[in-house]
Short mmCIF file of C-alpha atoms in Angstrom, two decimals:
data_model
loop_
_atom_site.label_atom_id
_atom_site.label_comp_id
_atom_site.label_asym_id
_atom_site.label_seq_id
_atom_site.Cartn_x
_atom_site.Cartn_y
_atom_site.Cartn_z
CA UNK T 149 0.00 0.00 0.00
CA UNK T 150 1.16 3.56 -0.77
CA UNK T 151 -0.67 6.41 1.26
CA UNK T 152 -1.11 9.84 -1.06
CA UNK T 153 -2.41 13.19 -0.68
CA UNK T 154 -4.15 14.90 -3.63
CA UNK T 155 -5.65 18.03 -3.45
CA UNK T 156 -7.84 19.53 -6.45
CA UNK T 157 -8.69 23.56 -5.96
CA UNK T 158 -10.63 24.45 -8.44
CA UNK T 159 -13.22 27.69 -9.08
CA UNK T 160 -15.42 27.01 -6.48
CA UNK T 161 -14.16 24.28 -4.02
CA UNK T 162 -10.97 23.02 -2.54
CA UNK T 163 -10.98 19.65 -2.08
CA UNK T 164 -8.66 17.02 -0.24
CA UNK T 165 -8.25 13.49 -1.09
CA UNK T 166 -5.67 11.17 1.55
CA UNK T 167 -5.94 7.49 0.19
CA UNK T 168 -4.30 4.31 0.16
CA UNK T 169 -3.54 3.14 -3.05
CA UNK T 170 -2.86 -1.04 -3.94
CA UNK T 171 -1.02 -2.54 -6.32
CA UNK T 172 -3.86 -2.80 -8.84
CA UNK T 173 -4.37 0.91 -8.73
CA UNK T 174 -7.85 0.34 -6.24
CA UNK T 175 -8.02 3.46 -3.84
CA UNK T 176 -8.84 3.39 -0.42
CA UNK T 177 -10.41 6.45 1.28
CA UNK T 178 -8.51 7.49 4.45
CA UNK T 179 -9.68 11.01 4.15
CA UNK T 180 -11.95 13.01 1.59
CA UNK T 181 -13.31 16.50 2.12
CA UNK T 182 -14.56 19.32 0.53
CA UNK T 183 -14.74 23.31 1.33
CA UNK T 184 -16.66 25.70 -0.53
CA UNK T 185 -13.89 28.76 -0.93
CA UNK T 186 -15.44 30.26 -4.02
CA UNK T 187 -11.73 31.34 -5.18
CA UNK T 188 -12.78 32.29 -8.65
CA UNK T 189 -14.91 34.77 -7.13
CA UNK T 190 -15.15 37.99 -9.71
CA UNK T 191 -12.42 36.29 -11.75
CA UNK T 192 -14.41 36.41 -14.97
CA UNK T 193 -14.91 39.67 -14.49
CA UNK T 194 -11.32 41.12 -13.18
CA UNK T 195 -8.90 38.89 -13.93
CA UNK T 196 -7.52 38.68 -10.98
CA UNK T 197 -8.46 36.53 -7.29
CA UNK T 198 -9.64 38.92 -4.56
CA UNK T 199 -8.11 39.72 -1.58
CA UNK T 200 -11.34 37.13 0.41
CA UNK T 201 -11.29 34.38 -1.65
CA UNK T 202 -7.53 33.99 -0.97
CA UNK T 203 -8.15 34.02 2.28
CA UNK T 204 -10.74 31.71 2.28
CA UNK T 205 -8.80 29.36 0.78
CA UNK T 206 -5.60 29.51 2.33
CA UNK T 207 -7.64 29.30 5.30
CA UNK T 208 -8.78 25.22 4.18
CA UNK T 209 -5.16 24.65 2.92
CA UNK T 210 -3.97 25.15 6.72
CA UNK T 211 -6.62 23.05 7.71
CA UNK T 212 -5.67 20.51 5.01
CA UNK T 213 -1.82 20.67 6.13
CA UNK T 214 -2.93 19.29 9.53
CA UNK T 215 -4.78 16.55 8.27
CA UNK T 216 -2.34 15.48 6.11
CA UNK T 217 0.61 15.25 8.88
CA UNK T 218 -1.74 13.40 10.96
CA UNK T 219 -1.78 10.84 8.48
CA UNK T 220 1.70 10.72 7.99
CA UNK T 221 2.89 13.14 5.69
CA UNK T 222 2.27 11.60 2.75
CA UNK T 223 3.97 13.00 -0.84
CA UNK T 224 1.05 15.86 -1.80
CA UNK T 225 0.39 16.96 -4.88
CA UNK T 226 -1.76 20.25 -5.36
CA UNK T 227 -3.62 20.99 -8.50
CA UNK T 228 -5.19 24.33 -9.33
CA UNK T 229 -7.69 24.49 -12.38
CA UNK T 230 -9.62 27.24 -14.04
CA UNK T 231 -9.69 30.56 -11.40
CA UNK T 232 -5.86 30.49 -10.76
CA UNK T 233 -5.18 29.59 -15.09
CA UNK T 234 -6.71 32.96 -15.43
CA UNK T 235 -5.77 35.02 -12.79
CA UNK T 236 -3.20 38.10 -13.63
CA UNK T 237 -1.80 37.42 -9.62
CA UNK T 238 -1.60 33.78 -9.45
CA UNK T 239 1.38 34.20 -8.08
CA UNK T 240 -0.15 35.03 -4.66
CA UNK T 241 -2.10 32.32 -4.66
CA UNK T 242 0.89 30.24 -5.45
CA UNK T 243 3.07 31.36 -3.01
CA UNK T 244 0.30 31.30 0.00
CA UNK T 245 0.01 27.97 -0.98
CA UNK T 246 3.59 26.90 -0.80
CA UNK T 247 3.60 28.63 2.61
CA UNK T 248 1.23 26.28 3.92
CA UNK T 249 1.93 23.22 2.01
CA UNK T 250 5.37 22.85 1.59
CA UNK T 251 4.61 22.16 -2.49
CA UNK T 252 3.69 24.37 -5.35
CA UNK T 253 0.50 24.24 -6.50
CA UNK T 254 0.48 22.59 -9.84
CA UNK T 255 -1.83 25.30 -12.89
CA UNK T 256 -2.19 22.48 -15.03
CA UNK T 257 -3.75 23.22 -18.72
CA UNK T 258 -7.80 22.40 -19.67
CA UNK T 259 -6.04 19.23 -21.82
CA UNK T 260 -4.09 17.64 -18.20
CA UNK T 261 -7.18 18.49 -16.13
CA UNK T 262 -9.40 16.29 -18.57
CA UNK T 263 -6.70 13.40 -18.71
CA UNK T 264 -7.24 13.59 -14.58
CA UNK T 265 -10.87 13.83 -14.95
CA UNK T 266 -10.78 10.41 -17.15
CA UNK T 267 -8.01 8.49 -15.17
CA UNK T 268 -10.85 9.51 -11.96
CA UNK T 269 -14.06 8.48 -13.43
CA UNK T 270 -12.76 5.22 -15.36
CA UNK T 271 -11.06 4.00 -12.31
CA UNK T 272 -14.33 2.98 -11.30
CA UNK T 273 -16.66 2.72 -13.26
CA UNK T 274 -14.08 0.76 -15.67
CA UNK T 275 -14.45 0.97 -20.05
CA UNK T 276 -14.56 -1.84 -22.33
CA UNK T 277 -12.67 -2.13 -25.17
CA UNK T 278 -15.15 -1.57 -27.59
CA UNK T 279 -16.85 1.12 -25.55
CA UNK T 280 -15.75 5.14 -26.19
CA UNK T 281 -16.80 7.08 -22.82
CA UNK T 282 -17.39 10.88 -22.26
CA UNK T 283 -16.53 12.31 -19.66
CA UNK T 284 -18.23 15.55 -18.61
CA UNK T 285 -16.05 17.33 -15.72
CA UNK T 286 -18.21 20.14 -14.76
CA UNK T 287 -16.63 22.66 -12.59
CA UNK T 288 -17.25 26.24 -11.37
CA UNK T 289 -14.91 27.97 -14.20
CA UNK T 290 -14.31 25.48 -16.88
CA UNK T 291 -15.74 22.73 -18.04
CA UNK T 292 -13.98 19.10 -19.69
CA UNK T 293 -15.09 17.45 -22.25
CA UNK T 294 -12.60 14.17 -22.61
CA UNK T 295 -13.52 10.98 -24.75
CA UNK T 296 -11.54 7.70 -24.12
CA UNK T 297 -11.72 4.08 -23.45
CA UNK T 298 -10.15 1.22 -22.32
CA UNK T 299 -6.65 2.29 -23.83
CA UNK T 300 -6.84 5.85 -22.63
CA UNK T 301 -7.73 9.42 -23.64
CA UNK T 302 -8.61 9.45 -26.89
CA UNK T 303 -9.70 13.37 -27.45
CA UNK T 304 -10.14 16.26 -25.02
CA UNK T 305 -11.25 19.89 -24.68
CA UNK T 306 -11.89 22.58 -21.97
CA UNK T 307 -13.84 25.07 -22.42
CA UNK T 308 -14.48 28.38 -19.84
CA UNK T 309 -18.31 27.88 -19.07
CA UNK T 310 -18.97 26.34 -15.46
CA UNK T 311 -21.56 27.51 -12.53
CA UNK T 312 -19.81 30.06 -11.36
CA UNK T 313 -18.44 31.76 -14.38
CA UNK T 314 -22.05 31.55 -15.55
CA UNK T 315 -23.61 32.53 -12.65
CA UNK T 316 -22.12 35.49 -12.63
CA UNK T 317 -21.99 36.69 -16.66
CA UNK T 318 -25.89 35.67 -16.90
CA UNK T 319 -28.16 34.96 -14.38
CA UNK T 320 -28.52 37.86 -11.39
CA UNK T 321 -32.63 37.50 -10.89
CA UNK T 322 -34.19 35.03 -8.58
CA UNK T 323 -35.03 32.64 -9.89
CA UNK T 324 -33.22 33.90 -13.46
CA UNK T 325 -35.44 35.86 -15.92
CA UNK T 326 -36.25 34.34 -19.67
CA UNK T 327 -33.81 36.74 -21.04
CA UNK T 328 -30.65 35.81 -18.71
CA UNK T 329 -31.59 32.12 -19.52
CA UNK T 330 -31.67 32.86 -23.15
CA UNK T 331 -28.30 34.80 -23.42
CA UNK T 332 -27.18 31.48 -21.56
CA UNK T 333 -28.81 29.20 -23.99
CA UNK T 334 -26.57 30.87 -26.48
CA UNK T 335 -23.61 30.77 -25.11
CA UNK T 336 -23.44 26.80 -23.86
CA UNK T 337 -24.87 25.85 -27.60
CA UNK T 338 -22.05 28.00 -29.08
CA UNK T 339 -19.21 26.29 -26.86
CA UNK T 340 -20.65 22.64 -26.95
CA UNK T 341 -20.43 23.18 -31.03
CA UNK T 342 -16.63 24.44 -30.56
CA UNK T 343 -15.96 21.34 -27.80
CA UNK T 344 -17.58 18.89 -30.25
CA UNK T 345 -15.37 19.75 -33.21
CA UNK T 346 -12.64 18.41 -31.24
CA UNK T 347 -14.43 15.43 -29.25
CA UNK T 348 -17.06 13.83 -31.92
CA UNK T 349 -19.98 13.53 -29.75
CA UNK T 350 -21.87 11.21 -32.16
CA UNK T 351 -18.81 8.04 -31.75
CA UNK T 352 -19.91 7.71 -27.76
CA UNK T 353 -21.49 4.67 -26.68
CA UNK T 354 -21.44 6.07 -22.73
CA UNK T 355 -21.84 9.24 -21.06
CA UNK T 356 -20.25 10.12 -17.37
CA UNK T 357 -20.57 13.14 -15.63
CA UNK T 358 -18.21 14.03 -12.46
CA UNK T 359 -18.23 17.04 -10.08
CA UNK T 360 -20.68 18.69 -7.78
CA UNK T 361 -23.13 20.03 -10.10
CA UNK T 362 -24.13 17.05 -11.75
CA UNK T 363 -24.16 14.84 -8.39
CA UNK T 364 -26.44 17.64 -7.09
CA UNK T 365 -28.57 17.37 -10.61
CA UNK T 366 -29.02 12.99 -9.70
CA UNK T 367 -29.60 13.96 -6.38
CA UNK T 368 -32.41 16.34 -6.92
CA UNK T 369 -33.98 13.47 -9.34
CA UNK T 370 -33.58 10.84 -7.20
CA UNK T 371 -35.44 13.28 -4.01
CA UNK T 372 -32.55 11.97 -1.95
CA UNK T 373 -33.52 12.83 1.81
CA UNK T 374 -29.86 14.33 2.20
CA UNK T 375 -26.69 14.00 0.15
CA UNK T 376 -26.21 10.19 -0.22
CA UNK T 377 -22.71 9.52 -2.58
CA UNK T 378 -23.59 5.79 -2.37
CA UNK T 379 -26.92 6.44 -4.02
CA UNK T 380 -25.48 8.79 -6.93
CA UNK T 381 -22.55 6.99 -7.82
CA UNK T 382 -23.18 4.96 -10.81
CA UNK T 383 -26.58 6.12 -11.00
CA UNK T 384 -28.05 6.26 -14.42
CA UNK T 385 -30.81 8.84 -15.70
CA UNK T 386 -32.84 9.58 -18.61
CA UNK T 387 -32.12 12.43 -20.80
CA UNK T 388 -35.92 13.47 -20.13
CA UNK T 389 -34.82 12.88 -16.33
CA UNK T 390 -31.75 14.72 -16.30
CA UNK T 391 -33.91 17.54 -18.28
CA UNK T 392 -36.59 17.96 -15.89
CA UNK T 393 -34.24 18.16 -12.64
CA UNK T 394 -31.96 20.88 -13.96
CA UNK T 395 -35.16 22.84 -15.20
CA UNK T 396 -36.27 22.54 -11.70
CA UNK T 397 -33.03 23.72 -10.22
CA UNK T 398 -32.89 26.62 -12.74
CA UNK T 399 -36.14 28.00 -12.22
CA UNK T 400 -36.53 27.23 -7.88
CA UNK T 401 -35.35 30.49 -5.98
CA UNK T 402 -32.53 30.54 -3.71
CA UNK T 403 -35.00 30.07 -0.62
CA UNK T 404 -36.61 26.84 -2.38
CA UNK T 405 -32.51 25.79 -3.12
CA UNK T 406 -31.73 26.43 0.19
CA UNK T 407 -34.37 24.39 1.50
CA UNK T 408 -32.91 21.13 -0.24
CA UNK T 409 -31.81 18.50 2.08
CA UNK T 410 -28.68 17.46 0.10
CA UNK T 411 -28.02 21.15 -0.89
CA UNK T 412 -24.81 22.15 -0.09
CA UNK T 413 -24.75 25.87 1.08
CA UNK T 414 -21.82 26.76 -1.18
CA UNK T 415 -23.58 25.34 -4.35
CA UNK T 416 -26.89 27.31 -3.67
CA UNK T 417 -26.40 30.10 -5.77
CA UNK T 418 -24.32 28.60 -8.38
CA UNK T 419 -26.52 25.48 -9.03
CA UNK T 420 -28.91 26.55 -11.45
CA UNK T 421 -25.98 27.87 -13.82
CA UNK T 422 -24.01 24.12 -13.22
CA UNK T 423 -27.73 21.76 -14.14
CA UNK T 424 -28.49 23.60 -17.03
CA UNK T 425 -25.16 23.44 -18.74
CA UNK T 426 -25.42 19.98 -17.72
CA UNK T 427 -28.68 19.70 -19.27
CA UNK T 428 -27.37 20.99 -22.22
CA UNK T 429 -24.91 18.93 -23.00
CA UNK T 430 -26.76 15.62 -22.35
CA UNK T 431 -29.17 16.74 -24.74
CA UNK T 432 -26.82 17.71 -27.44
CA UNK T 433 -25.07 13.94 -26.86
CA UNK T 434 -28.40 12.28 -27.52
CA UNK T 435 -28.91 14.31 -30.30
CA UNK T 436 -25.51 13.35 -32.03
CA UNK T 437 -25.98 9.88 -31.48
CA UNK T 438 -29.61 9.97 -32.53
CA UNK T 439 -31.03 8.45 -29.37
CA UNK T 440 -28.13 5.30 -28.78
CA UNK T 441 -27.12 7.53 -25.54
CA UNK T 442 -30.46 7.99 -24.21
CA UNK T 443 -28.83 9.52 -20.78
CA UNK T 444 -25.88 9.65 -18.80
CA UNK T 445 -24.22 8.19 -15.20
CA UNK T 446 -23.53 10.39 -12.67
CA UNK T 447 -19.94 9.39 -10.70
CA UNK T 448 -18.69 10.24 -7.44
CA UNK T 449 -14.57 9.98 -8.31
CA UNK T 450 -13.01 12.30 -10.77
CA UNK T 451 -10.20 14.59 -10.73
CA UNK T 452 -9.85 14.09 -7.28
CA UNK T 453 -9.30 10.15 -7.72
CA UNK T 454 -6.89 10.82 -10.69
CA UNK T 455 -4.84 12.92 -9.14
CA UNK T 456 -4.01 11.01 -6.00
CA UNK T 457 -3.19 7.91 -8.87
CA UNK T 458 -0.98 9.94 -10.81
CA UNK T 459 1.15 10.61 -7.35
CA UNK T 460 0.89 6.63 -6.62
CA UNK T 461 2.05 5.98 -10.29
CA UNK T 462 4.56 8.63 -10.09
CA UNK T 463 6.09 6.92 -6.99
CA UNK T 464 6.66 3.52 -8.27
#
């Protein structure tokens, strides 16, 4: 066994992964958390991470550092996603982290996040030689699009839409007007086209989706009476059923989002943004493979997962 620490900060949420890791690649959980740190706060709008969402999220790193010296000190590896790629004073956040870690945090590019994304979900769920998998990595700044199977990654792109960045450029009523959906509407259509000229939607025979909004999405259509991961993982919906939850989400108002029982408080505001790109892009796989992918499996691992492997690899 080989213990690892693998921490993904992305847009929204910083999360920690310590796990034991086999010689067959299986993980073992030791520790996994999540804090809401919104660090791509204003981003889209500034260029730049403000002077509270750094502190936020320094804030969980420290809290992170203890955790992991607890369980050893195991080798860490940090990786920072969409917020800090496009932040003018990255640099900050690198060095805070580095301060409190004792590593640099890795800004890895849209095309390594999706290879992560993949290793995550397929270590799983599994792929069969004959089958081509999507993966749908659906964060708060960028989302993944990566296509692969049994072999590996096969074709990726990134592309800056996610529930925060989209939350914040569209929708600013409660619930969101027909006009701030609309503008949305255009803008997920337009990048799904761009993402699908590099990843052929119509060759998939299976469609995953990782990350908070789309667990949130299954939850909501499976009326879970609180967040249950053992429930959503590997749970498979309906287009029609994936449709009619993020609809929900998109049109509820914060108090009705609130109210949710497996809700968490950070993804309130940001959810309706995350389903209905979600939404979006199950429909426009159905579409391209007239109807053979009728729907899509929500999974629990991801970047997370494929992170802590690539340490474990890395160390053999």
């Amino acid at each position: 066994m080989m213990r690892t620490a693998a921490i993904d900060c992305g847009t929204n949420s910083i999360r920690l992964l310590i796990a034991d890791t086999d010689e067959t690649g299986g993980l073992t959980d030791v520790e996994r958390l999540m804090r809401v740190v919104r660090l791509g706060e204003g981003v889209d709008a500034t260029g730049r991470l403000s002077d509270a969402a750094l502190a936020r999220t320094f804030a969980a790193a420290e809290e992170y550092a203890e955790l992991i010296e607890r369980h050893g000190s195991p080798e860490v590896r940090f990786v920072a996603t969409s917020a800090s790629r496009d932040a003018e004073n990255r640099e900050d956040f690198v060095a805070g982290i580095r301060e409190r870690l004792g590593v640099d945090p890795e800004v890895i590019s849209g095309a390594e996040e999706a290879a992560l994304s993949f290793a995550g979900a397929v270590s799983v769920l599994g792929a069969a030689e004959d089958e081509t998998v999507l993966v749908i990595d659906l964060g708060g700044g960028s989302t993944e699009f990566v296509a692969g199977n049994s072999s590996g990654v096969l074709a990726s792109r990134s592309m800056d839409m996610g529930c925060v960045r989209f939350t914040e450029r569209f929708l600013h009523g409660d619930p969101p007007t027909r006009a701030e959906i609309s503008a949305m509407e255009a803008e997920v259509t337009s990048l799904i086209v761009v993402a699908a000229a590099a990843v052929p939607l119509g060759t998939i025979t299976t469609l995953v989706g990782v990350a908070g909004s789309i667990t949130t999405v299954t939850a909501h259509a499976l009326k879970l009476p609180e967040y249950l991961p053992t429930r959503i993982h590997g749970t498979v919906l309906s287009t029609a059923e994936i449709g009619a939850a993020a609809s929900d989400l998109l049109h509820s108002d914060r108090t009705t989002r609130a109210g949710l029982p497996y809700m968490h408080p950070g993804r309130v505001d940001v959810i309706g943004a995350g389903a209905f790109i979600w939404k979006c892009i199950v429909e426009a796989v159905t579409e391209a493979t007239h109807g053979r992918v009728g729907g899509a499996t929500a999974s629990e691992h991801d970047i997370l997962d494929g992170i802590a492997l690539s340490v474990a690899t890395r160390g053999k």
